[in-house]
Amino acid sequence: MTSTTFDIKNTPSQQLHQLLVSAVAPRPIGLVSTISEDGVPNLAPFSFFGLFSLTPPVVVFSPSRRVRDCSTKHTLDNLEVVPECVVHLVEEAQAWQMNLCANEYDRDISEFEKAGFTKQAAKEVKPSLVAECRIKMECRVRDIVALGDTGGAGSLVICDIVHLHIADKLLDRDGRFNLFCYKPIARLGGDWYTRLEPVGLFELPKPARQLGIGMDRLPAFITERELFTKNQLAKLASVATVPQVDETFRDERLDAIRTFMKNNEPEKRIAQYAAELLEEGRIKKAWQVLLTLTPINAAP
Ligand SMILES: Cc1cc2nc3c(=O)[nH]c(=O)nc-3n(C[C@H](O)[C@H](O)[C@H](O)COP(=O)(O)O)c2cc1C
């Protein structure tokens, strides 16, 4: 693989910005509600935003100084005096309203009015909730860490979540989050966004549940075939122990390959079949198919 490397000190900041926001993507969007000392509500979206701790529950977002004139954002100014906010997750239904909140309205203008969002009283903090958002996190600011004082420098706003609101439509009967009803949008580079679609979902079991054998313990008869991608080999290496041959394992396609391809590289076809199974996530079956290729089993 050839790569272009960028020495941060010598890369124009505009180019670096474009590269990084495109690469570190998709980013969820936190729509942050704050209030000024004089009681003027403010709403602004931040995609330099994430969940960073569960106990205590902490979210962080980062309002940057404007590159143009190094000025700070109203959100940060408000939080310096009233260190409370409500962070909302943005779904597709609020995309355009959220975008209106990114306009640079004057300090005495409420983005609730401009974007047509409905105010709802919070339980524990002064800033209002956005009624339309289905996930709302009332927060108290734990710390603000300024990362610089030049244009583009972010300030990490580290927030303790003190109250969480989740719309019932996003919860199942047991109070668990129903991912299939959730429609968040996320920011990419430039003016591009992406939406969460059921077709884009896939499961990857947590490694903590079982210690995978690792690539280094895959048998040579598998690794020697240069047919598998590293990702496919990683799937095989995620099992807790090297599987044993299952004597009861029968498979019509395998039989067909053995019968009809016997003069035409059957072993290669079988490995290709295993690769297909791995692509479908059928790891157990792929192993059994491959085990028919072990020196003992591969004998005609
Ligand atoms: C989707 C989206 C994400 C944004 N993320 C950030 C961000 O992470 N940091 C930032 O400083 N500005 C970000 N902006 C720009 C701010 O929302 C914009 O500067 C806004 O006017 C700030 O409002 P305020 O001055 O009322 O705080 C983002 C804009 C959009 C549309």
mmCIF file of C-alpha atoms and ligand atoms in Angstrom:
data_model
loop_
_atom_site.group_PDB
_atom_site.id
_atom_site.type_symbol
_atom_site.label_atom_id
_atom_site.label_comp_id
_atom_site.label_asym_id
_atom_site.label_seq_id
_atom_site.Cartn_x
_atom_site.Cartn_y
_atom_site.Cartn_z
ATOM 1 C CA MET A 1 0.000 0.000 0.000
ATOM 2 C CA THR A 2 1.429 3.415 -0.893
ATOM 3 C CA SER A 3 0.550 6.354 1.378
ATOM 4 C CA THR A 4 1.031 10.097 1.402
ATOM 5 C CA THR A 5 2.197 11.294 4.793
ATOM 6 C CA PHE A 6 1.431 14.709 6.214
ATOM 7 C CA ASP A 7 3.731 16.358 8.691
ATOM 8 C CA ILE A 8 1.222 18.213 10.852
ATOM 9 C CA LYS A 9 3.481 21.244 11.357
ATOM 10 C CA ASN A 10 3.906 21.747 7.609
ATOM 11 C CA THR A 11 0.402 20.958 6.376
ATOM 12 C CA PRO A 12 -1.874 23.951 5.684
ATOM 13 C CA SER A 13 -4.580 23.913 8.343
ATOM 14 C CA GLN A 14 -7.423 24.036 5.826
ATOM 15 C CA GLN A 15 -6.126 20.900 4.098
ATOM 16 C CA LEU A 16 -5.560 19.136 7.416
ATOM 17 C CA HIS A 17 -9.054 20.031 8.574
ATOM 18 C CA GLN A 18 -10.595 18.641 5.367
ATOM 19 C CA LEU A 19 -8.585 15.417 5.623
ATOM 20 C CA LEU A 20 -9.299 14.799 9.302
ATOM 21 C CA VAL A 21 -13.032 15.523 9.331
ATOM 22 C CA SER A 22 -13.424 13.231 6.318
ATOM 23 C CA ALA A 23 -11.334 10.456 7.852
ATOM 24 C CA VAL A 24 -12.684 10.537 11.396
ATOM 25 C CA ALA A 25 -16.240 9.860 10.331
ATOM 26 C CA PRO A 26 -19.120 9.227 10.700
ATOM 27 C CA ARG A 27 -19.487 11.381 13.798
ATOM 28 C CA PRO A 28 -22.716 11.555 15.808
ATOM 29 C CA ILE A 29 -24.195 14.994 16.273
ATOM 30 C CA GLY A 30 -24.922 16.481 19.690
ATOM 31 C CA LEU A 31 -27.352 19.384 19.586
ATOM 32 C CA VAL A 32 -26.411 21.418 22.650
ATOM 33 C CA SER A 33 -28.839 23.652 24.520
ATOM 34 C CA THR A 34 -27.322 26.295 26.791
ATOM 35 C CA ILE A 35 -28.486 29.515 28.362
ATOM 36 C CA SER A 36 -26.743 32.871 28.702
ATOM 37 C CA GLU A 37 -26.339 34.827 31.921
ATOM 38 C CA ASP A 38 -29.287 36.985 30.786
ATOM 39 C CA GLY A 39 -31.469 33.936 30.155
ATOM 40 C CA VAL A 40 -31.230 33.839 26.328
ATOM 41 C CA PRO A 41 -31.474 30.217 25.116
ATOM 42 C CA ASN A 42 -28.906 28.933 22.614
ATOM 43 C CA LEU A 43 -28.810 25.810 20.467
ATOM 44 C CA ALA A 44 -25.870 24.623 18.371
ATOM 45 C CA PRO A 45 -24.810 21.287 16.813
ATOM 46 C CA PHE A 46 -21.413 19.709 17.515
ATOM 47 C CA SER A 47 -19.989 16.665 15.798
ATOM 48 C CA PHE A 48 -16.747 16.751 17.769
ATOM 49 C CA PHE A 49 -18.806 14.877 20.285
ATOM 50 C CA GLY A 50 -18.896 11.513 21.978
ATOM 51 C CA LEU A 51 -19.621 9.310 24.996
ATOM 52 C CA PHE A 52 -16.450 8.836 27.036
ATOM 53 C CA SER A 53 -17.431 7.156 30.293
ATOM 54 C CA LEU A 54 -20.299 5.105 31.665
ATOM 55 C CA THR A 55 -19.554 5.289 35.412
ATOM 56 C CA PRO A 56 -19.859 8.192 35.771
ATOM 57 C CA PRO A 57 -21.725 8.779 32.505
ATOM 58 C CA VAL A 58 -19.789 11.480 30.662
ATOM 59 C CA VAL A 59 -20.183 13.097 27.259
ATOM 60 C CA VAL A 60 -17.670 15.465 25.710
ATOM 61 C CA PHE A 61 -18.069 17.956 22.879
ATOM 62 C CA SER A 62 -15.745 20.573 21.523
ATOM 63 C CA PRO A 63 -16.679 24.078 20.352
ATOM 64 C CA SER A 64 -13.738 25.398 18.314
ATOM 65 C CA ARG A 65 -12.517 28.947 18.012
ATOM 66 C CA ARG A 66 -13.469 30.376 14.627
ATOM 67 C CA VAL A 67 -10.536 30.246 12.190
ATOM 68 C CA ARG A 68 -11.699 33.554 10.695
ATOM 69 C CA ASP A 69 -11.237 35.723 13.788
ATOM 70 C CA CYS A 70 -10.386 33.328 16.629
ATOM 71 C CA SER A 71 -13.669 34.199 18.363
ATOM 72 C CA THR A 72 -15.359 31.666 20.644
ATOM 73 C CA LYS A 73 -18.835 30.185 20.116
ATOM 74 C CA HIS A 74 -21.854 31.303 22.148
ATOM 75 C CA THR A 75 -22.194 27.761 23.503
ATOM 76 C CA LEU A 76 -18.773 27.942 25.144
ATOM 77 C CA ASP A 77 -19.299 31.506 26.389
ATOM 78 C CA ASN A 78 -22.609 30.470 27.982
ATOM 79 C CA LEU A 79 -21.105 27.409 29.639
ATOM 80 C CA GLU A 80 -18.349 29.479 31.206
ATOM 81 C CA VAL A 81 -21.044 31.342 33.191
ATOM 82 C CA VAL A 82 -23.897 28.813 33.430
ATOM 83 C CA PRO A 83 -22.150 25.415 33.430
ATOM 84 C CA GLU A 84 -25.200 23.325 32.524
ATOM 85 C CA CYS A 85 -26.478 22.081 29.189
ATOM 86 C CA VAL A 86 -28.746 19.588 27.498
ATOM 87 C CA VAL A 87 -27.191 17.443 24.771
ATOM 88 C CA HIS A 88 -29.623 15.936 22.242
ATOM 89 C CA LEU A 89 -28.936 13.272 19.665
ATOM 90 C CA VAL A 90 -29.991 14.376 16.193
ATOM 91 C CA GLU A 91 -32.114 12.115 14.014
ATOM 92 C CA GLU A 92 -33.013 12.489 10.362
ATOM 93 C CA ALA A 93 -36.354 14.129 11.225
ATOM 94 C CA GLN A 94 -34.472 17.110 12.706
ATOM 95 C CA ALA A 95 -31.649 17.387 10.146
ATOM 96 C CA TRP A 96 -32.700 20.685 8.589
ATOM 97 C CA GLN A 97 -33.750 22.267 11.873
ATOM 98 C CA MET A 98 -30.380 21.251 13.348
ATOM 99 C CA ASN A 99 -28.666 22.866 10.371
ATOM 100 C CA LEU A 100 -30.500 26.147 11.003
ATOM 101 C CA CYS A 101 -29.024 26.107 14.531
ATOM 102 C CA ALA A 102 -25.526 26.180 12.997
ATOM 103 C CA ASN A 103 -26.203 29.700 11.640
ATOM 104 C CA GLU A 104 -24.269 32.418 13.401
ATOM 105 C CA TYR A 105 -27.227 34.270 14.865
ATOM 106 C CA ASP A 106 -26.520 37.128 17.274
ATOM 107 C CA ARG A 107 -26.120 36.389 20.934
ATOM 108 C CA ASP A 108 -29.583 37.738 21.804
ATOM 109 C CA ILE A 109 -31.344 35.510 19.249
ATOM 110 C CA SER A 110 -32.754 32.145 20.306
ATOM 111 C CA GLU A 111 -32.152 29.266 17.886
ATOM 112 C CA PHE A 112 -35.277 27.630 19.357
ATOM 113 C CA GLU A 113 -37.242 30.387 17.601
ATOM 114 C CA LYS A 114 -35.146 30.402 14.436
ATOM 115 C CA ALA A 115 -35.228 26.622 13.948
ATOM 116 C CA GLY A 116 -38.805 26.172 15.148
ATOM 117 C CA PHE A 117 -37.903 23.811 17.979
ATOM 118 C CA THR A 118 -40.219 23.502 20.992
ATOM 119 C CA LYS A 119 -38.842 24.295 24.453
ATOM 120 C CA GLN A 120 -39.503 21.863 27.276
ATOM 121 C CA ALA A 121 -38.469 22.418 30.893
ATOM 122 C CA ALA A 122 -35.574 20.257 32.083
ATOM 123 C CA LYS A 123 -35.757 18.332 35.367
ATOM 124 C CA GLU A 124 -32.415 19.341 36.852
ATOM 125 C CA VAL A 125 -30.752 22.027 34.740
ATOM 126 C CA LYS A 126 -31.578 25.538 33.605
ATOM 127 C CA PRO A 127 -31.299 25.236 29.798
ATOM 128 C CA SER A 128 -34.401 23.940 28.005
ATOM 129 C CA LEU A 129 -34.835 20.582 26.337
ATOM 130 C CA VAL A 130 -35.661 20.312 22.640
ATOM 131 C CA ALA A 131 -39.019 18.545 22.786
ATOM 132 C CA GLU A 132 -38.680 17.153 19.239
ATOM 133 C CA CYS A 133 -35.466 15.209 19.945
ATOM 134 C CA ARG A 134 -36.041 11.662 21.158
ATOM 135 C CA ILE A 135 -32.845 11.450 23.209
ATOM 136 C CA LYS A 136 -32.018 14.234 25.637
ATOM 137 C CA MET A 137 -29.202 14.301 28.187
ATOM 138 C CA GLU A 138 -29.306 16.871 30.953
ATOM 139 C CA CYS A 139 -25.709 17.645 31.885
ATOM 140 C CA ARG A 140 -23.571 19.530 34.371
ATOM 141 C CA VAL A 141 -20.185 20.699 33.161
ATOM 142 C CA ARG A 142 -17.399 18.934 35.038
ATOM 143 C CA ASP A 143 -14.518 20.698 33.286
ATOM 144 C CA ILE A 144 -13.612 22.775 30.259
ATOM 145 C CA VAL A 145 -10.192 22.119 28.772
ATOM 146 C CA ALA A 146 -8.993 24.704 26.246
ATOM 147 C CA LEU A 147 -6.707 23.048 23.685
ATOM 148 C CA GLY A 148 -5.267 26.323 22.361
ATOM 149 C CA ASP A 149 -5.981 29.970 21.801
ATOM 150 C CA THR A 150 -5.597 30.219 18.036
ATOM 151 C CA GLY A 151 -8.234 29.836 15.325
ATOM 152 C CA GLY A 152 -9.528 26.251 15.071
ATOM 153 C CA ALA A 153 -8.519 25.346 18.627
ATOM 154 C CA GLY A 154 -11.177 23.330 20.381
ATOM 155 C CA SER A 155 -12.239 23.425 24.008
ATOM 156 C CA LEU A 156 -13.251 20.084 25.450
ATOM 157 C CA VAL A 157 -16.460 20.479 27.388
ATOM 158 C CA ILE A 158 -16.597 17.495 29.727
ATOM 159 C CA CYS A 159 -20.130 16.909 30.973
ATOM 160 C CA ASP A 160 -21.643 14.634 33.600
ATOM 161 C CA ILE A 161 -25.031 13.357 32.469
ATOM 162 C CA VAL A 162 -27.426 13.897 35.354
ATOM 163 C CA HIS A 163 -30.691 12.990 33.692
ATOM 164 C CA LEU A 164 -31.427 10.954 30.574
ATOM 165 C CA HIS A 165 -34.675 11.136 28.573
ATOM 166 C CA ILE A 166 -35.401 8.502 25.914
ATOM 167 C CA ALA A 167 -38.652 8.438 23.930
ATOM 168 C CA ASP A 168 -40.720 5.335 24.648
ATOM 169 C CA LYS A 169 -40.794 4.529 20.923
ATOM 170 C CA LEU A 170 -37.058 3.807 21.157
ATOM 171 C CA LEU A 171 -37.472 1.350 24.028
ATOM 172 C CA ASP A 172 -38.814 -2.174 24.033
ATOM 173 C CA ARG A 173 -40.977 -3.665 26.803
ATOM 174 C CA ASP A 174 -37.930 -4.472 28.916
ATOM 175 C CA GLY A 175 -36.650 -0.913 28.739
ATOM 176 C CA ARG A 176 -33.877 -1.871 26.336
ATOM 177 C CA PHE A 177 -32.902 0.367 23.453
ATOM 178 C CA ASN A 178 -34.460 -0.709 20.152
ATOM 179 C CA LEU A 179 -31.790 0.044 17.587
ATOM 180 C CA PHE A 180 -34.106 -0.705 14.696
ATOM 181 C CA CYS A 181 -36.338 2.295 15.526
ATOM 182 C CA TYR A 182 -33.460 4.750 15.871
ATOM 183 C CA LYS A 183 -32.675 7.050 12.931
ATOM 184 C CA PRO A 184 -29.605 9.091 13.913
ATOM 185 C CA ILE A 185 -27.663 11.032 11.349
ATOM 186 C CA ALA A 186 -23.917 11.471 11.491
ATOM 187 C CA ARG A 187 -21.505 13.930 9.953
ATOM 188 C CA LEU A 188 -18.866 13.095 7.354
ATOM 189 C CA GLY A 189 -16.440 15.473 5.609
ATOM 190 C CA GLY A 190 -17.655 18.595 3.766
ATOM 191 C CA ASP A 191 -21.428 18.935 3.673
ATOM 192 C CA TRP A 192 -21.975 15.177 3.696
ATOM 193 C CA TYR A 193 -23.991 13.228 6.240
ATOM 194 C CA THR A 194 -24.979 9.613 6.608
ATOM 195 C CA ARG A 195 -28.041 7.944 8.089
ATOM 196 C CA LEU A 196 -28.272 4.701 10.036
ATOM 197 C CA GLU A 197 -30.053 2.195 7.799
ATOM 198 C CA PRO A 198 -31.039 -1.362 8.831
ATOM 199 C CA VAL A 199 -29.137 -2.582 5.765
ATOM 200 C CA GLY A 200 -25.924 -1.123 7.195
ATOM 201 C CA LEU A 201 -26.167 -2.975 10.512
ATOM 202 C CA PHE A 202 -23.993 -5.969 11.283
ATOM 203 C CA GLU A 203 -23.031 -7.779 14.482
ATOM 204 C CA LEU A 204 -19.503 -8.372 15.723
ATOM 205 C CA PRO A 205 -19.495 -10.332 19.007
ATOM 206 C CA LYS A 206 -17.405 -8.689 21.739
ATOM 207 C CA PRO A 207 -13.977 -10.374 22.026
ATOM 208 C CA ALA A 208 -14.293 -10.244 25.834
ATOM 209 C CA ARG A 209 -16.889 -13.025 25.768
ATOM 210 C CA GLN A 210 -14.331 -15.523 24.522
ATOM 211 C CA LEU A 211 -10.618 -15.339 23.963
ATOM 212 C CA GLY A 212 -10.135 -15.949 20.255
ATOM 213 C CA ILE A 213 -7.314 -18.352 19.321
ATOM 214 C CA GLY A 214 -5.678 -15.606 17.230
ATOM 215 C CA MET A 215 -4.226 -15.760 13.751
ATOM 216 C CA ASP A 216 -0.953 -17.226 14.986
ATOM 217 C CA ARG A 217 -2.769 -20.409 16.020
ATOM 218 C CA LEU A 218 -4.571 -21.022 12.732
ATOM 219 C CA PRO A 219 -3.443 -24.347 11.241
ATOM 220 C CA ALA A 220 -0.984 -24.098 8.370
ATOM 221 C CA PHE A 221 -3.302 -25.924 5.959
ATOM 222 C CA ILE A 222 -5.545 -22.843 6.210
ATOM 223 C CA THR A 223 -2.992 -20.027 6.272
ATOM 224 C CA GLU A 224 -0.937 -21.561 3.461
ATOM 225 C CA ARG A 225 -3.799 -21.105 1.014
ATOM 226 C CA GLU A 226 -3.464 -17.556 -0.153
ATOM 227 C CA LEU A 227 -7.148 -17.425 -0.814
ATOM 228 C CA PHE A 228 -8.416 -15.865 2.356
ATOM 229 C CA THR A 229 -8.390 -12.170 3.189
ATOM 230 C CA LYS A 230 -6.982 -11.125 6.562
ATOM 231 C CA ASN A 231 -10.524 -10.277 7.621
ATOM 232 C CA GLN A 232 -11.689 -13.802 6.758
ATOM 233 C CA LEU A 233 -8.736 -15.320 8.619
ATOM 234 C CA ALA A 234 -9.599 -13.105 11.615
ATOM 235 C CA LYS A 235 -13.093 -14.592 11.618
ATOM 236 C CA LEU A 236 -11.606 -18.087 11.751
ATOM 237 C CA ALA A 237 -9.211 -16.949 14.490
ATOM 238 C CA SER A 238 -12.048 -15.609 16.664
ATOM 239 C CA VAL A 239 -13.114 -19.093 17.872
ATOM 240 C CA ALA A 240 -12.163 -20.063 21.428
ATOM 241 C CA THR A 241 -10.542 -23.370 20.410
ATOM 242 C CA VAL A 242 -9.589 -24.927 17.089
ATOM 243 C CA PRO A 243 -12.774 -26.859 16.245
ATOM 244 C CA GLN A 244 -12.731 -30.646 16.009
ATOM 245 C CA VAL A 245 -14.035 -32.491 12.979
ATOM 246 C CA ASP A 246 -17.769 -33.057 13.430
ATOM 247 C CA GLU A 247 -18.341 -36.578 12.093
ATOM 248 C CA THR A 248 -22.038 -35.827 11.618
ATOM 249 C CA PHE A 249 -21.362 -32.800 9.423
ATOM 250 C CA ARG A 250 -22.949 -33.213 5.973
ATOM 251 C CA ASP A 251 -23.262 -30.577 3.317
ATOM 252 C CA GLU A 252 -24.738 -30.985 -0.152
ATOM 253 C CA ARG A 253 -22.603 -28.333 -1.778
ATOM 254 C CA LEU A 254 -19.466 -29.881 -0.365
ATOM 255 C CA ASP A 255 -20.541 -33.293 -1.702
ATOM 256 C CA ALA A 256 -21.285 -31.747 -5.097
ATOM 257 C CA ILE A 257 -17.837 -30.127 -5.245
ATOM 258 C CA ARG A 258 -16.158 -33.394 -4.314
ATOM 259 C CA THR A 259 -18.193 -35.357 -6.887
ATOM 260 C CA PHE A 260 -18.229 -33.017 -9.864
ATOM 261 C CA MET A 261 -14.942 -31.177 -9.432
ATOM 262 C CA LYS A 262 -12.786 -34.115 -8.585
ATOM 263 C CA ASN A 263 -10.526 -33.466 -11.584
ATOM 264 C CA ASN A 264 -10.698 -29.703 -11.280
ATOM 265 C CA GLU A 265 -8.897 -28.497 -8.135
ATOM 266 C CA PRO A 266 -11.607 -29.577 -5.660
ATOM 267 C CA GLU A 267 -9.555 -28.332 -2.710
ATOM 268 C CA LYS A 268 -9.419 -24.829 -4.126
ATOM 269 C CA ARG A 269 -13.203 -24.900 -4.700
ATOM 270 C CA ILE A 270 -13.783 -26.077 -1.142
ATOM 271 C CA ALA A 271 -11.615 -23.274 0.217
ATOM 272 C CA GLN A 272 -13.544 -20.808 -1.958
ATOM 273 C CA TYR A 273 -16.769 -22.182 -0.540
ATOM 274 C CA ALA A 274 -15.396 -21.674 2.997
ATOM 275 C CA ALA A 275 -14.482 -18.098 2.069
ATOM 276 C CA GLU A 276 -18.079 -17.498 0.941
ATOM 277 C CA LEU A 277 -19.371 -18.909 4.225
ATOM 278 C CA LEU A 278 -17.034 -16.599 6.133
ATOM 279 C CA GLU A 279 -18.339 -13.618 4.183
ATOM 280 C CA GLU A 280 -21.841 -14.633 5.328
ATOM 281 C CA GLY A 281 -20.581 -14.838 8.914
ATOM 282 C CA ARG A 282 -21.111 -18.629 9.103
ATOM 283 C CA ILE A 283 -17.865 -19.301 10.923
ATOM 284 C CA LYS A 284 -18.696 -22.705 12.445
ATOM 285 C CA LYS A 285 -19.747 -24.103 9.103
ATOM 286 C CA ALA A 286 -16.707 -22.602 7.369
ATOM 287 C CA TRP A 287 -14.470 -24.405 9.880
ATOM 288 C CA GLN A 288 -16.187 -27.754 9.236
ATOM 289 C CA VAL A 289 -15.851 -27.260 5.495
ATOM 290 C CA LEU A 290 -12.167 -26.417 5.913
ATOM 291 C CA LEU A 291 -11.557 -29.332 8.253
ATOM 292 C CA THR A 292 -12.392 -31.650 5.364
ATOM 293 C CA LEU A 293 -9.146 -30.353 3.858
ATOM 294 C CA THR A 294 -6.910 -31.462 6.717
ATOM 295 C CA PRO A 295 -4.251 -33.893 5.530
ATOM 296 C CA ILE A 296 -6.294 -36.835 6.918
ATOM 297 C CA ASN A 297 -9.678 -35.732 5.640
ATOM 298 C CA ALA A 298 -8.532 -34.413 2.285
ATOM 299 C CA ALA A 299 -7.460 -37.856 1.110
ATOM 300 C CA PRO A 300 -9.742 -38.870 -1.774
HETATM 301 C C1 LIG B 1 -23.498 18.974 11.908
HETATM 302 C C2 LIG B 1 -22.644 20.087 12.444
HETATM 303 C C3 LIG B 1 -21.631 19.790 13.342
HETATM 304 C C4 LIG B 1 -20.830 20.803 13.861
HETATM 305 N N1 LIG B 1 -19.846 20.485 14.735
HETATM 306 C C5 LIG B 1 -19.098 21.453 15.283
HETATM 307 C C6 LIG B 1 -18.094 21.122 16.244
HETATM 308 O O1 LIG B 1 -17.912 19.968 16.621
HETATM 309 N N2 LIG B 1 -17.376 22.146 16.761
HETATM 310 C C7 LIG B 1 -17.591 23.441 16.397
HETATM 311 O O2 LIG B 1 -16.918 24.330 16.901
HETATM 312 N N3 LIG B 1 -18.541 23.767 15.499
HETATM 313 C C8 LIG B 1 -19.303 22.812 14.946
HETATM 314 N N4 LIG B 1 -20.287 23.143 14.062
HETATM 315 C C9 LIG B 1 -20.540 24.555 13.780
HETATM 316 C C10 LIG B 1 -21.378 25.196 14.910
HETATM 317 O O3 LIG B 1 -22.586 24.519 15.097
HETATM 318 C C11 LIG B 1 -21.655 26.652 14.534
HETATM 319 O O4 LIG B 1 -20.448 27.361 14.559
HETATM 320 C C12 LIG B 1 -22.666 27.348 15.454
HETATM 321 O O5 LIG B 1 -23.020 28.561 14.882
HETATM 322 C C13 LIG B 1 -22.150 27.594 16.847
HETATM 323 O O6 LIG B 1 -23.185 28.193 17.538
HETATM 324 P P1 LIG B 1 -23.007 29.056 18.848
HETATM 325 O O7 LIG B 1 -22.091 30.232 18.525
HETATM 326 O O8 LIG B 1 -24.417 29.483 19.136
HETATM 327 O O9 LIG B 1 -22.447 28.172 19.902
HETATM 328 C C14 LIG B 1 -21.066 22.149 13.492
HETATM 329 C C15 LIG B 1 -22.085 22.444 12.574
HETATM 330 C C16 LIG B 1 -22.862 21.418 12.051
HETATM 331 C C17 LIG B 1 -23.945 21.750 11.067
#
